[in-house]
Amino acid sequence: MALLQTIVHLDPRLLAIVGGVTACFYVHTYPMRGDVGLVLELALAVASFAYDRNVVGSSVNNALSFALSMVSLNYLSLAVATICWRLSPFHPLARFPGPVINKITSMKLAFVTWSGKRHLVVQGLHEKYGTIVRTGPNTLSINSQSAIGPVYSSAQAYSKSHAYIPGKFSGDGLFFIRPRDVHSVRRKHWAPAFTPTSVASYKPIIEKRTNQLMNTISKRRAGHGIVDLSEAIQHWSYDVMGELTFGKANRLELMKDNDLGNYVDSGQSATVAFEVLGTVPALFDIIWHFPMTKTIGILGNLAGSLLATRSKSNEGRSDDIASYLLGEHDESLPKLSFDDLRLDVLFGIQAGSDTTAGVLIFMFYYLLSHMESYNRLREELDDAFPDYDAPLNREILMELPYLSAVVEESLRLGTPFPGLPRVTPKGGATLAGTYIPEDTIIGVPAYSQSIHPENFWPEPESFRPERWLPGGLGPGSRASKQAVLAFSWGPFGCLGKPLALQELRVVAAKMLLTFDLKLSPDFDDDKFVHGIQNMRTTIFKYPLRVLATPRHEL
């Protein structure tokens, strides 16, 4: 009773300060959603106003001032306590080097991610601090190939972090499922769609759409011979994934109609939002409630509409990707809810189109910037396919050594993801020879690994497809496939890898067999390179304008 009386007579402002400090230790032990935290702060403001107005008898203005001071003191004490804890020698990650601001808040990493240059900034941090860098309050970047196996590739690969929670979307999609065991169950719905037999069956659609791409380029270049190759490839990629996913129910026809629905930008905006705000999940919880976030749902709405049409089809079993998710091939699999299916097909369209398009754009940029590589590839293709207009033999296409080398090199330099965040298991883990505490968010930076001299030598930052051929670039040459994280590895690895590799080869072959390509005379290399933004999606601010001259009559 005496303690209660003491508390009652304490200055309420002191209680606000104590509450803030207490909240610091609570949320670091039991993470809280950002919107829940905001509601609690608003509740404190309302309670403080009511107390000062009705109990103390203050005027409205004084009560408002009191409520504001209570919230400010509570939040300030929470912030100060948080900073002290994160910088203290008692923090689990205290011994790991990194910028002070990164140790204090994840907002710095979010802003860097928003700039599209996170991969370059993280690489700079590793150059300054070493193999393991503290990039956030509870986040480490580990620039070591030795960490790839245990983190991503092994059967005990670490679960995904909270960065994969997709805002307030209903349902669960394969990409967003974080626990490894739950993910493996959902993966069974997807896996049959990407067996060698299934992928081979998609070739007619890929080739048909790629022939359409050649005609689209020819039409768009009319008059001056210049075409925005980046835009044409993006339109092709969405059309391909639309038809592969939904079959006859597909309505994505960007090559024919242009992107009137703004689907490419919408898909990229959604990806950017998840990548940027995924570094600060609490902020994502709050921002998701604002109307502006609804614009990123344009592609999701279309995916839902196409899925509804496809699921009502009464034409019997099909062989599109949706047919596997709908259980048309295996009725023993548990049925997925419509919300789960919608999120899955949305991810399939966006990931399957956007990433492939990005690698292709990089591929043609590098080839056209290194004409010796371009000419060598064209010579190989001309020898393999003397009848340029005939269907491409898939077996021959997949075995061409220099084409394969160009694809590998484009994947190495064309997928500069900043990292694939995972959470260390209970009991912690030893990575790169260093113990990492449990529940730490860690990631191996894909870009840094792709240019690491221990993985690729010589000229690790240069486009040299020859490094993937027998003999490489000479004595001491190194080219480690394990260090290329374009598709990740292991239980969470991309199931669509065989499809993507087929698409990359088909488009590269058809393009060089059909056109003589050169960079446009007005192409600005510096603007193109500096305009590239990588946020899990690759945004090209400056178009890849090329001079495309038909080699034959189209």
Coordinates of C-alpha atoms in Angstrom, one line a residue:
M1 CA 0.0 0.0 0.0
A2 CA 2.9 2.4 0.9
L3 CA 4.5 1.7 -2.5
L4 CA 1.2 2.4 -4.3
Q5 CA 0.8 5.7 -2.4
T6 CA 4.4 6.7 -3.3
I7 CA 3.7 6.0 -7.0
V8 CA 0.5 8.0 -6.9
H9 CA 2.3 11.0 -5.5
L10 CA 5.2 10.8 -8.0
D11 CA 5.5 13.4 -10.7
P12 CA 3.7 11.9 -13.8
R13 CA 6.6 13.0 -15.9
L14 CA 9.0 10.8 -14.0
L15 CA 6.6 7.9 -14.7
A16 CA 6.8 8.7 -18.4
I17 CA 10.6 8.5 -18.3
V18 CA 10.6 5.3 -16.3
G19 CA 8.0 3.9 -18.8
G20 CA 10.2 4.8 -21.7
V21 CA 13.3 3.0 -20.2
T22 CA 11.2 0.0 -19.3
A23 CA 9.8 -0.1 -22.9
C24 CA 13.3 -0.1 -24.3
F25 CA 14.2 -3.4 -22.5
Y26 CA 10.8 -4.9 -23.2
V27 CA 10.8 -4.3 -27.0
H28 CA 14.4 -5.5 -27.3
T29 CA 13.3 -8.8 -25.6
Y30 CA 9.8 -9.0 -27.2
P31 CA 9.8 -7.2 -30.6
M32 CA 6.6 -5.1 -31.1
R33 CA 4.9 -4.1 -34.3
G34 CA 5.4 -0.5 -35.1
D35 CA 1.7 0.3 -35.5
V36 CA 1.0 -1.3 -32.0
G37 CA 3.7 0.9 -30.5
L38 CA 2.2 4.0 -32.2
V39 CA -1.2 3.1 -30.8
L40 CA 0.3 2.8 -27.3
E41 CA 1.9 6.3 -27.6
L42 CA -1.5 7.7 -28.7
A43 CA -3.1 6.0 -25.8
L44 CA -0.6 7.6 -23.4
A45 CA -1.4 11.0 -24.9
V46 CA -5.1 10.5 -24.5
A47 CA -4.8 9.2 -20.9
S48 CA -2.4 12.1 -20.0
F49 CA -4.8 14.7 -21.4
A50 CA -7.8 13.1 -19.6
Y51 CA -5.9 12.9 -16.3
D52 CA -4.7 16.6 -16.4
R53 CA -8.1 17.9 -17.6
N54 CA -10.4 15.9 -15.3
V55 CA -8.3 15.0 -12.3
V56 CA -6.0 18.0 -12.0
G57 CA -8.6 20.4 -13.5
S58 CA -6.3 22.1 -16.0
S59 CA -7.5 24.1 -18.9
V60 CA -7.7 22.4 -22.4
N61 CA -4.5 24.1 -23.5
N62 CA -2.6 23.1 -20.4
A63 CA -3.9 19.6 -20.7
L64 CA -2.7 19.4 -24.3
S65 CA 0.7 20.7 -23.3
F66 CA 0.9 18.2 -20.5
A67 CA -0.1 15.3 -22.8
L68 CA 2.6 16.4 -25.4
S69 CA 5.2 16.6 -22.6
M70 CA 4.3 13.1 -21.4
V71 CA 4.6 11.6 -24.9
S72 CA 7.8 13.5 -25.6
L73 CA 9.5 12.4 -22.4
N74 CA 8.4 8.8 -22.8
Y75 CA 9.7 8.7 -26.4
L76 CA 12.9 10.6 -25.6
S77 CA 13.7 8.3 -22.7
L78 CA 13.0 5.3 -24.9
A79 CA 15.3 6.7 -27.5
V80 CA 18.1 7.5 -25.1
A81 CA 17.9 4.1 -23.4
T82 CA 17.9 2.4 -26.8
I83 CA 21.0 4.3 -27.9
C84 CA 22.8 3.6 -24.6
W85 CA 21.9 -0.1 -24.9
R86 CA 22.9 -0.5 -28.6
L87 CA 26.3 1.3 -28.0
S88 CA 27.0 -0.4 -24.6
P89 CA 29.7 -3.1 -24.2
F90 CA 26.9 -5.4 -23.0
H91 CA 25.1 -5.5 -26.3
P92 CA 25.5 -9.0 -28.0
L93 CA 27.0 -7.4 -31.1
A94 CA 29.2 -4.8 -29.3
R95 CA 32.5 -6.4 -30.5
F96 CA 31.7 -6.1 -34.2
P97 CA 32.9 -3.0 -36.0
G98 CA 30.8 -0.6 -38.1
P99 CA 29.6 3.0 -38.3
V100 CA 28.2 4.3 -35.0
I101 CA 25.0 5.5 -36.7
N102 CA 24.4 2.0 -38.0
K103 CA 24.7 0.6 -34.5
I104 CA 22.1 3.0 -33.2
T105 CA 19.4 2.8 -35.9
S106 CA 18.3 0.8 -38.9
M107 CA 17.1 4.0 -40.6
K108 CA 20.6 4.7 -42.0
L109 CA 20.6 1.4 -43.8
A110 CA 17.0 2.1 -45.0
F111 CA 18.1 5.4 -46.5
V112 CA 21.1 3.8 -48.2
T113 CA 18.8 1.1 -49.6
W114 CA 16.4 3.7 -50.9
S115 CA 19.3 5.3 -52.8
G116 CA 19.8 2.1 -54.8
K117 CA 23.5 2.0 -53.9
R118 CA 23.4 -0.2 -50.8
H119 CA 25.5 -2.8 -52.5
L120 CA 28.3 -0.2 -53.1
V121 CA 28.0 1.2 -49.6
V122 CA 28.2 -2.2 -47.9
Q123 CA 31.2 -3.1 -50.1
G124 CA 32.8 0.1 -48.9
L125 CA 32.1 -0.9 -45.3
H126 CA 33.8 -4.3 -45.8
E127 CA 36.8 -2.6 -47.3
K128 CA 37.1 -0.4 -44.3
Y129 CA 36.1 -2.7 -41.4
G130 CA 36.8 -6.2 -42.7
T131 CA 34.9 -9.5 -43.3
I132 CA 32.1 -8.9 -40.7
V133 CA 30.5 -5.5 -40.4
R134 CA 27.7 -4.4 -38.1
T135 CA 25.3 -2.7 -40.5
G136 CA 22.4 -2.3 -38.1
P137 CA 21.6 -2.5 -34.4
N138 CA 21.0 -6.3 -34.7
T139 CA 22.4 -6.8 -38.2
L140 CA 25.7 -8.2 -39.6
S141 CA 27.0 -8.4 -43.1
I142 CA 29.4 -11.3 -43.6
N143 CA 31.6 -11.1 -46.7
S144 CA 32.9 -14.6 -46.8
Q145 CA 32.1 -17.5 -49.1
S146 CA 32.5 -19.9 -46.2
A147 CA 29.3 -18.5 -44.7
I148 CA 27.2 -19.2 -47.8
G149 CA 27.0 -22.9 -47.2
P150 CA 25.7 -22.9 -43.6
V151 CA 23.5 -19.8 -44.0
Y152 CA 21.9 -20.6 -47.3
S153 CA 22.9 -24.0 -48.8
S154 CA 22.8 -26.6 -46.1
A155 CA 19.7 -28.6 -45.1
Q156 CA 19.8 -26.6 -41.9
A157 CA 19.8 -23.3 -43.7
Y158 CA 18.8 -20.4 -41.5
S159 CA 15.2 -19.1 -41.5
K160 CA 14.4 -15.8 -43.2
S161 CA 14.3 -12.5 -41.2
H162 CA 11.4 -10.2 -40.6
A163 CA 12.4 -8.3 -43.7
Y164 CA 10.3 -10.9 -45.6
I165 CA 7.0 -10.0 -44.0
P166 CA 4.9 -8.4 -46.8
G167 CA 3.2 -5.5 -45.0
K168 CA -0.5 -6.3 -44.4
F169 CA -1.2 -8.5 -47.4
S170 CA -3.6 -11.3 -46.7
G171 CA -2.3 -14.8 -47.1
D172 CA 1.2 -16.4 -47.2
G173 CA 3.3 -16.7 -50.3
L174 CA 6.3 -18.9 -50.9
F175 CA 8.8 -16.0 -51.0
F176 CA 7.4 -14.5 -47.7
I177 CA 7.3 -17.7 -45.6
R178 CA 10.2 -17.4 -43.1
P179 CA 10.4 -20.7 -41.1
R180 CA 12.3 -23.3 -43.1
D181 CA 10.0 -26.2 -42.3
V182 CA 6.8 -24.3 -43.3
H183 CA 8.6 -23.0 -46.5
S184 CA 9.5 -26.6 -47.5
V185 CA 5.8 -27.6 -47.4
R186 CA 4.7 -24.8 -49.6
R187 CA 7.6 -25.5 -51.9
K188 CA 6.0 -28.8 -52.8
H189 CA 3.3 -26.9 -54.7
W190 CA 5.9 -25.1 -56.8
A191 CA 8.5 -27.7 -57.4
P192 CA 6.7 -29.8 -60.1
A193 CA 6.3 -26.7 -62.2
F194 CA 10.1 -26.5 -62.6
T195 CA 11.2 -30.0 -63.2
P196 CA 13.3 -30.6 -66.3
T197 CA 10.2 -31.9 -68.1
S198 CA 8.0 -29.0 -67.1
V199 CA 10.7 -26.4 -68.1
A200 CA 11.2 -28.1 -71.5
S201 CA 7.5 -27.9 -72.1
Y202 CA 7.6 -24.1 -71.7
K203 CA 10.0 -23.6 -74.6
P204 CA 7.3 -23.1 -77.3
I205 CA 5.8 -20.2 -75.3
I206 CA 9.3 -18.7 -74.6
E207 CA 10.3 -18.9 -78.3
K208 CA 6.9 -17.6 -79.5
R209 CA 7.2 -14.6 -77.2
T210 CA 10.8 -14.1 -78.1
N211 CA 10.0 -14.0 -81.8
Q212 CA 7.3 -11.4 -80.8
L213 CA 10.1 -9.4 -79.1
M214 CA 12.1 -9.4 -82.3
N215 CA 9.1 -8.0 -84.2
T216 CA 8.4 -5.5 -81.4
I217 CA 12.0 -4.2 -81.6
S218 CA 11.7 -4.0 -85.4
K219 CA 8.5 -1.9 -85.1
R220 CA 9.8 0.3 -82.3
R221 CA 13.0 1.1 -84.2
A222 CA 11.1 2.2 -87.4
G223 CA 12.5 5.4 -88.9
H224 CA 15.7 6.0 -87.0
G225 CA 16.8 2.5 -86.0
I226 CA 17.1 3.4 -82.3
V227 CA 15.1 1.4 -79.7
D228 CA 14.9 1.4 -75.9
L229 CA 16.0 -2.2 -75.4
S230 CA 15.5 -2.1 -71.7
E231 CA 11.8 -1.2 -72.0
A232 CA 11.3 -3.8 -74.8
I233 CA 12.9 -6.6 -72.7
Q234 CA 10.8 -5.6 -69.6
H235 CA 7.6 -5.9 -71.6
W236 CA 8.7 -9.2 -73.0
S237 CA 9.5 -10.6 -69.6
Y238 CA 6.0 -9.7 -68.2
D239 CA 4.3 -11.2 -71.3
V240 CA 6.2 -14.4 -70.9
M241 CA 5.5 -14.8 -67.2
G242 CA 1.9 -13.9 -67.7
E243 CA 1.3 -16.7 -70.3
L244 CA 3.5 -19.2 -68.5
T245 CA 1.6 -18.6 -65.2
F246 CA -2.0 -18.3 -66.4
G247 CA -2.1 -19.9 -69.9
K248 CA -5.1 -18.8 -71.9
A249 CA -6.4 -16.7 -69.0
N250 CA -3.4 -14.3 -69.4
R251 CA -4.1 -10.7 -70.3
L252 CA -0.6 -9.3 -70.0
E253 CA 0.3 -8.0 -73.5
L254 CA 2.8 -5.3 -72.9
M255 CA 4.7 -5.8 -76.1
K256 CA 1.5 -5.3 -78.1
D257 CA -0.3 -2.7 -76.0
N258 CA 2.6 -1.0 -74.1
D259 CA 2.4 -0.8 -70.3
L260 CA -0.8 1.2 -70.1
G261 CA -1.6 -0.4 -66.7
N262 CA 1.7 0.7 -65.3
Y263 CA 2.5 -2.9 -64.2
V264 CA 6.2 -2.7 -64.5
D265 CA 6.5 0.4 -62.3
S266 CA 4.0 -1.0 -59.8
G267 CA 5.8 -4.3 -59.5
Q268 CA 9.1 -2.5 -59.0
S269 CA 7.6 0.0 -56.5
A270 CA 6.3 -2.9 -54.4
T271 CA 9.7 -4.6 -54.5
V272 CA 11.4 -1.3 -53.5
A273 CA 8.9 -0.8 -50.6
F274 CA 9.6 -4.3 -49.2
E275 CA 13.3 -4.0 -49.6
V276 CA 13.7 -0.5 -48.1
L277 CA 11.1 -0.9 -45.3
G278 CA 12.1 -4.5 -44.6
T279 CA 15.2 -3.0 -43.0
V280 CA 12.9 -1.2 -40.6
P281 CA 9.9 -3.5 -40.1
A282 CA 8.4 -1.3 -37.3
L283 CA 8.2 1.6 -39.7
F284 CA 6.7 -0.6 -42.4
D285 CA 3.9 -1.5 -40.0
I286 CA 3.0 2.1 -39.7
I287 CA 3.4 3.3 -43.3
W288 CA 1.4 0.4 -44.6
H289 CA -1.7 2.0 -43.3
F290 CA -1.3 5.1 -45.4
P291 CA -3.3 5.4 -48.7
M292 CA -0.1 6.0 -50.8
T293 CA 0.9 2.4 -50.3
K294 CA -2.1 1.2 -52.2
T295 CA -0.5 2.2 -55.5
I296 CA 2.0 -0.6 -55.2
G297 CA -0.9 -3.1 -55.4
I298 CA -1.7 -2.5 -59.1
L299 CA 0.1 -5.6 -60.2
G300 CA -1.3 -7.6 -57.2
N301 CA -4.9 -6.6 -58.2
L302 CA -4.2 -7.8 -61.8
A303 CA -2.7 -11.1 -60.5
G304 CA -5.8 -11.6 -58.4
S305 CA -8.1 -11.0 -61.3
L306 CA -6.2 -13.3 -63.6
L307 CA -6.1 -16.0 -60.9
A308 CA -9.9 -15.8 -60.5
T309 CA -10.4 -16.2 -64.2
R310 CA -7.9 -19.1 -64.4
S311 CA -9.3 -20.9 -61.4
K312 CA -12.8 -20.9 -62.9
S313 CA -11.5 -22.5 -66.2
N314 CA -13.4 -25.7 -67.1
E315 CA -11.1 -26.8 -69.9
G316 CA -9.5 -29.6 -67.8
R317 CA -6.0 -29.9 -66.6
S318 CA -3.5 -27.4 -68.1
D319 CA 0.3 -27.2 -67.9
D320 CA 0.7 -23.6 -66.9
I321 CA 2.3 -22.7 -63.6
A322 CA -1.1 -22.0 -62.0
S323 CA -2.2 -25.5 -62.7
Y324 CA 0.4 -26.8 -60.2
L325 CA -0.5 -24.3 -57.5
L326 CA -4.2 -25.1 -58.0
G327 CA -3.4 -28.8 -57.4
E328 CA -4.6 -30.0 -60.9
H329 CA -1.6 -32.4 -61.1
D330 CA -1.5 -33.7 -57.5
E331 CA -4.7 -33.7 -55.5
S332 CA -2.9 -35.0 -52.5
L333 CA -1.4 -31.6 -51.8
P334 CA -3.3 -29.4 -49.3
K335 CA -5.5 -26.8 -51.1
L336 CA -4.2 -23.2 -50.9
S337 CA -6.5 -20.4 -50.0
F338 CA -7.2 -17.7 -52.7
D339 CA -5.2 -15.2 -50.7
D340 CA -2.2 -17.6 -50.6
L341 CA -2.5 -18.3 -54.3
R342 CA -2.8 -14.6 -55.2
L343 CA 0.4 -13.8 -53.3
D344 CA 2.2 -16.7 -54.9
V345 CA 1.3 -15.8 -58.4
L346 CA 2.0 -12.1 -57.8
F347 CA 5.5 -13.1 -56.6
G348 CA 5.9 -15.5 -59.5
I349 CA 5.1 -12.8 -62.1
Q350 CA 7.2 -10.1 -60.5
A351 CA 10.2 -12.2 -59.6
G352 CA 10.1 -14.2 -62.8
S353 CA 9.9 -11.2 -65.0
D354 CA 11.7 -8.4 -63.3
T355 CA 14.9 -10.3 -62.3
T356 CA 15.3 -12.0 -65.7
A357 CA 14.7 -8.7 -67.5
G358 CA 17.3 -7.0 -65.3
V359 CA 20.0 -9.6 -66.1
L360 CA 19.2 -9.4 -69.8
I361 CA 19.6 -5.6 -69.8
F362 CA 22.9 -5.9 -68.0
M363 CA 24.0 -8.7 -70.5
F364 CA 23.4 -6.6 -73.5
Y365 CA 24.9 -3.5 -71.9
Y366 CA 28.1 -5.5 -71.2
L367 CA 28.2 -7.2 -74.6
L368 CA 27.7 -3.9 -76.4
S369 CA 30.4 -2.3 -74.2
H370 CA 32.8 -5.2 -75.1
M371 CA 32.4 -5.8 -78.8
E372 CA 35.1 -8.5 -78.8
S373 CA 32.8 -10.6 -76.5
Y374 CA 29.7 -9.6 -78.6
N375 CA 31.5 -10.7 -81.9
R376 CA 32.7 -14.0 -80.3
L377 CA 29.2 -14.9 -79.1
R378 CA 27.6 -14.0 -82.5
E379 CA 30.2 -16.2 -84.3
E380 CA 29.4 -19.1 -82.0
L381 CA 25.6 -18.7 -82.5
D382 CA 26.0 -18.3 -86.3
D383 CA 27.9 -21.6 -86.5
A384 CA 25.4 -23.4 -84.2
F385 CA 22.3 -22.1 -86.0
P386 CA 22.9 -21.4 -89.7
D387 CA 19.2 -21.2 -90.3
Y388 CA 18.5 -18.1 -88.1
D389 CA 14.7 -18.4 -88.5
A390 CA 14.4 -22.0 -87.5
P391 CA 13.3 -23.0 -83.9
L392 CA 16.3 -23.1 -81.6
N393 CA 17.4 -26.6 -80.7
R394 CA 17.2 -26.5 -76.9
E395 CA 19.9 -29.2 -76.4
I396 CA 22.4 -27.3 -78.6
L397 CA 21.5 -24.0 -77.0
M398 CA 22.2 -25.2 -73.5
E399 CA 25.6 -26.6 -74.4
L400 CA 27.1 -23.7 -76.2
P401 CA 30.2 -22.9 -74.1
Y402 CA 30.6 -19.2 -74.8
L403 CA 26.9 -18.5 -74.5
S404 CA 27.0 -20.3 -71.2
A405 CA 30.0 -18.2 -70.1
V406 CA 28.2 -14.9 -71.1
V407 CA 25.2 -16.0 -69.1
E408 CA 27.3 -16.9 -66.0
E409 CA 29.2 -13.6 -66.2
S410 CA 26.0 -11.6 -66.6
L411 CA 24.5 -13.3 -63.6
R412 CA 27.6 -12.5 -61.6
L413 CA 27.6 -8.8 -62.4
G414 CA 23.9 -8.3 -63.1
T415 CA 22.3 -9.4 -59.8
P416 CA 24.0 -7.1 -57.2
F417 CA 21.6 -7.8 -54.3
P418 CA 22.8 -6.2 -51.1
G419 CA 22.1 -9.4 -49.1
L420 CA 19.5 -12.1 -48.3
P421 CA 18.8 -11.6 -44.6
R422 CA 18.6 -14.7 -42.4
V423 CA 18.4 -15.2 -38.6
T424 CA 21.0 -17.2 -36.7
P425 CA 19.5 -20.2 -34.9
K426 CA 19.1 -20.9 -31.2
G427 CA 22.5 -21.2 -29.6
G428 CA 24.2 -19.0 -32.2
A429 CA 26.6 -20.0 -34.9
T430 CA 30.2 -19.8 -36.0
L431 CA 30.5 -18.1 -39.4
A432 CA 33.8 -17.0 -41.1
G433 CA 35.6 -18.3 -38.0
T434 CA 33.6 -16.0 -35.6
Y435 CA 30.8 -16.8 -33.2
I436 CA 27.6 -14.9 -34.0
P437 CA 24.9 -14.7 -31.2
E438 CA 21.5 -16.3 -31.7
D439 CA 18.7 -14.2 -33.2
T440 CA 21.1 -12.0 -35.1
I441 CA 20.1 -10.9 -38.6
I442 CA 22.9 -11.8 -40.9
G443 CA 23.4 -11.8 -44.7
V444 CA 26.2 -12.5 -47.2
P445 CA 26.4 -9.5 -49.6
A446 CA 25.9 -10.9 -53.1
Y447 CA 27.6 -8.0 -54.9
S448 CA 30.7 -8.1 -52.6
Q449 CA 31.0 -11.8 -53.1
S450 CA 30.7 -11.5 -56.9
I451 CA 33.7 -9.2 -57.1
H452 CA 35.8 -10.7 -54.2
P453 CA 39.3 -11.4 -55.4
E454 CA 39.3 -14.8 -53.5
N455 CA 36.3 -15.9 -55.6
F456 CA 37.1 -14.3 -59.0
W457 CA 40.6 -13.5 -60.3
P458 CA 41.9 -11.7 -62.2
E459 CA 39.9 -8.6 -63.0
P460 CA 37.1 -9.4 -60.6
E461 CA 35.1 -6.2 -61.4
S462 CA 35.4 -6.6 -65.2
F463 CA 33.1 -8.4 -67.7
R464 CA 35.2 -11.3 -68.9
P465 CA 33.1 -14.3 -69.9
E466 CA 36.3 -16.2 -70.7
R467 CA 36.8 -16.8 -66.9
W468 CA 34.1 -19.4 -67.1
L469 CA 35.7 -21.4 -69.9
P470 CA 38.3 -24.2 -69.4
G471 CA 41.6 -22.5 -68.5
G472 CA 39.8 -19.4 -67.4
L473 CA 41.8 -16.2 -67.7
G474 CA 45.2 -18.0 -67.3
P475 CA 47.3 -19.4 -64.5
G476 CA 45.8 -18.7 -61.1
S477 CA 42.4 -17.8 -62.6
R478 CA 39.5 -18.3 -60.2
A479 CA 35.7 -18.4 -60.9
S480 CA 33.5 -19.7 -58.1
K481 CA 29.9 -20.6 -59.0
Q482 CA 29.2 -21.0 -55.3
A483 CA 29.9 -17.3 -54.7
V484 CA 27.2 -16.2 -57.2
L485 CA 24.0 -15.7 -55.3
A486 CA 21.8 -14.7 -58.2
F487 CA 19.4 -17.6 -57.3
S488 CA 20.5 -18.1 -53.7
W489 CA 21.1 -21.7 -52.7
G490 CA 19.6 -24.5 -50.7
P491 CA 16.1 -24.8 -49.2
F492 CA 15.2 -21.2 -50.0
G493 CA 16.9 -21.2 -53.4
C494 CA 15.0 -20.0 -56.5
L495 CA 13.0 -22.9 -58.0
G496 CA 12.8 -21.0 -61.3
K497 CA 16.5 -21.1 -62.0
P498 CA 16.2 -23.6 -64.9
L499 CA 13.5 -21.5 -66.5
A500 CA 15.5 -18.3 -66.1
L501 CA 18.6 -19.9 -67.6
Q502 CA 16.6 -21.1 -70.6
E503 CA 15.1 -17.6 -71.1
L504 CA 18.4 -15.9 -70.9
R505 CA 19.9 -18.2 -73.6
V506 CA 16.9 -18.0 -75.9
V507 CA 16.7 -14.2 -75.9
A508 CA 20.5 -13.7 -76.2
A509 CA 20.6 -16.2 -79.1
K510 CA 17.6 -14.8 -81.0
M511 CA 18.7 -11.2 -80.5
L512 CA 22.2 -11.7 -82.0
L513 CA 20.9 -14.0 -84.8
T514 CA 18.3 -11.4 -85.7
F515 CA 20.0 -8.0 -85.3
D516 CA 23.2 -6.2 -85.6
L517 CA 23.3 -4.2 -82.3
K518 CA 25.3 -1.2 -81.3
L519 CA 25.0 1.3 -78.5
S520 CA 23.1 4.4 -79.8
P521 CA 25.4 7.2 -80.8
D522 CA 23.9 9.4 -78.1
F523 CA 24.1 6.7 -75.4
D524 CA 25.8 8.2 -72.3
D525 CA 27.6 5.4 -70.5
D526 CA 28.1 7.4 -67.3
K527 CA 24.4 8.3 -67.0
F528 CA 23.4 4.7 -67.6
V529 CA 25.8 3.3 -64.9
H530 CA 25.1 6.1 -62.3
G531 CA 21.3 5.7 -63.0
I532 CA 21.2 2.1 -62.0
Q533 CA 19.5 1.5 -58.7
N534 CA 19.5 -1.9 -57.0
M535 CA 16.8 -2.6 -54.4
R536 CA 16.2 -6.3 -55.0
T537 CA 14.8 -5.0 -58.3
T538 CA 17.1 -3.2 -60.7
I539 CA 15.8 0.2 -61.8
F540 CA 17.4 1.7 -64.9
K541 CA 16.8 5.4 -64.7
Y542 CA 18.6 5.9 -68.1
P543 CA 17.4 3.7 -70.9
L544 CA 19.6 1.2 -72.8
R545 CA 19.2 2.8 -76.2
V546 CA 20.6 0.7 -79.0
L547 CA 20.9 0.9 -82.8
A548 CA 19.2 -2.3 -84.0
T549 CA 19.7 -3.2 -87.7
P550 CA 18.0 -6.4 -89.0
R551 CA 20.5 -9.0 -90.3
H552 CA 17.8 -10.5 -92.4
E553 CA 14.4 -9.5 -93.8
L554 CA 11.9 -9.8 -90.9

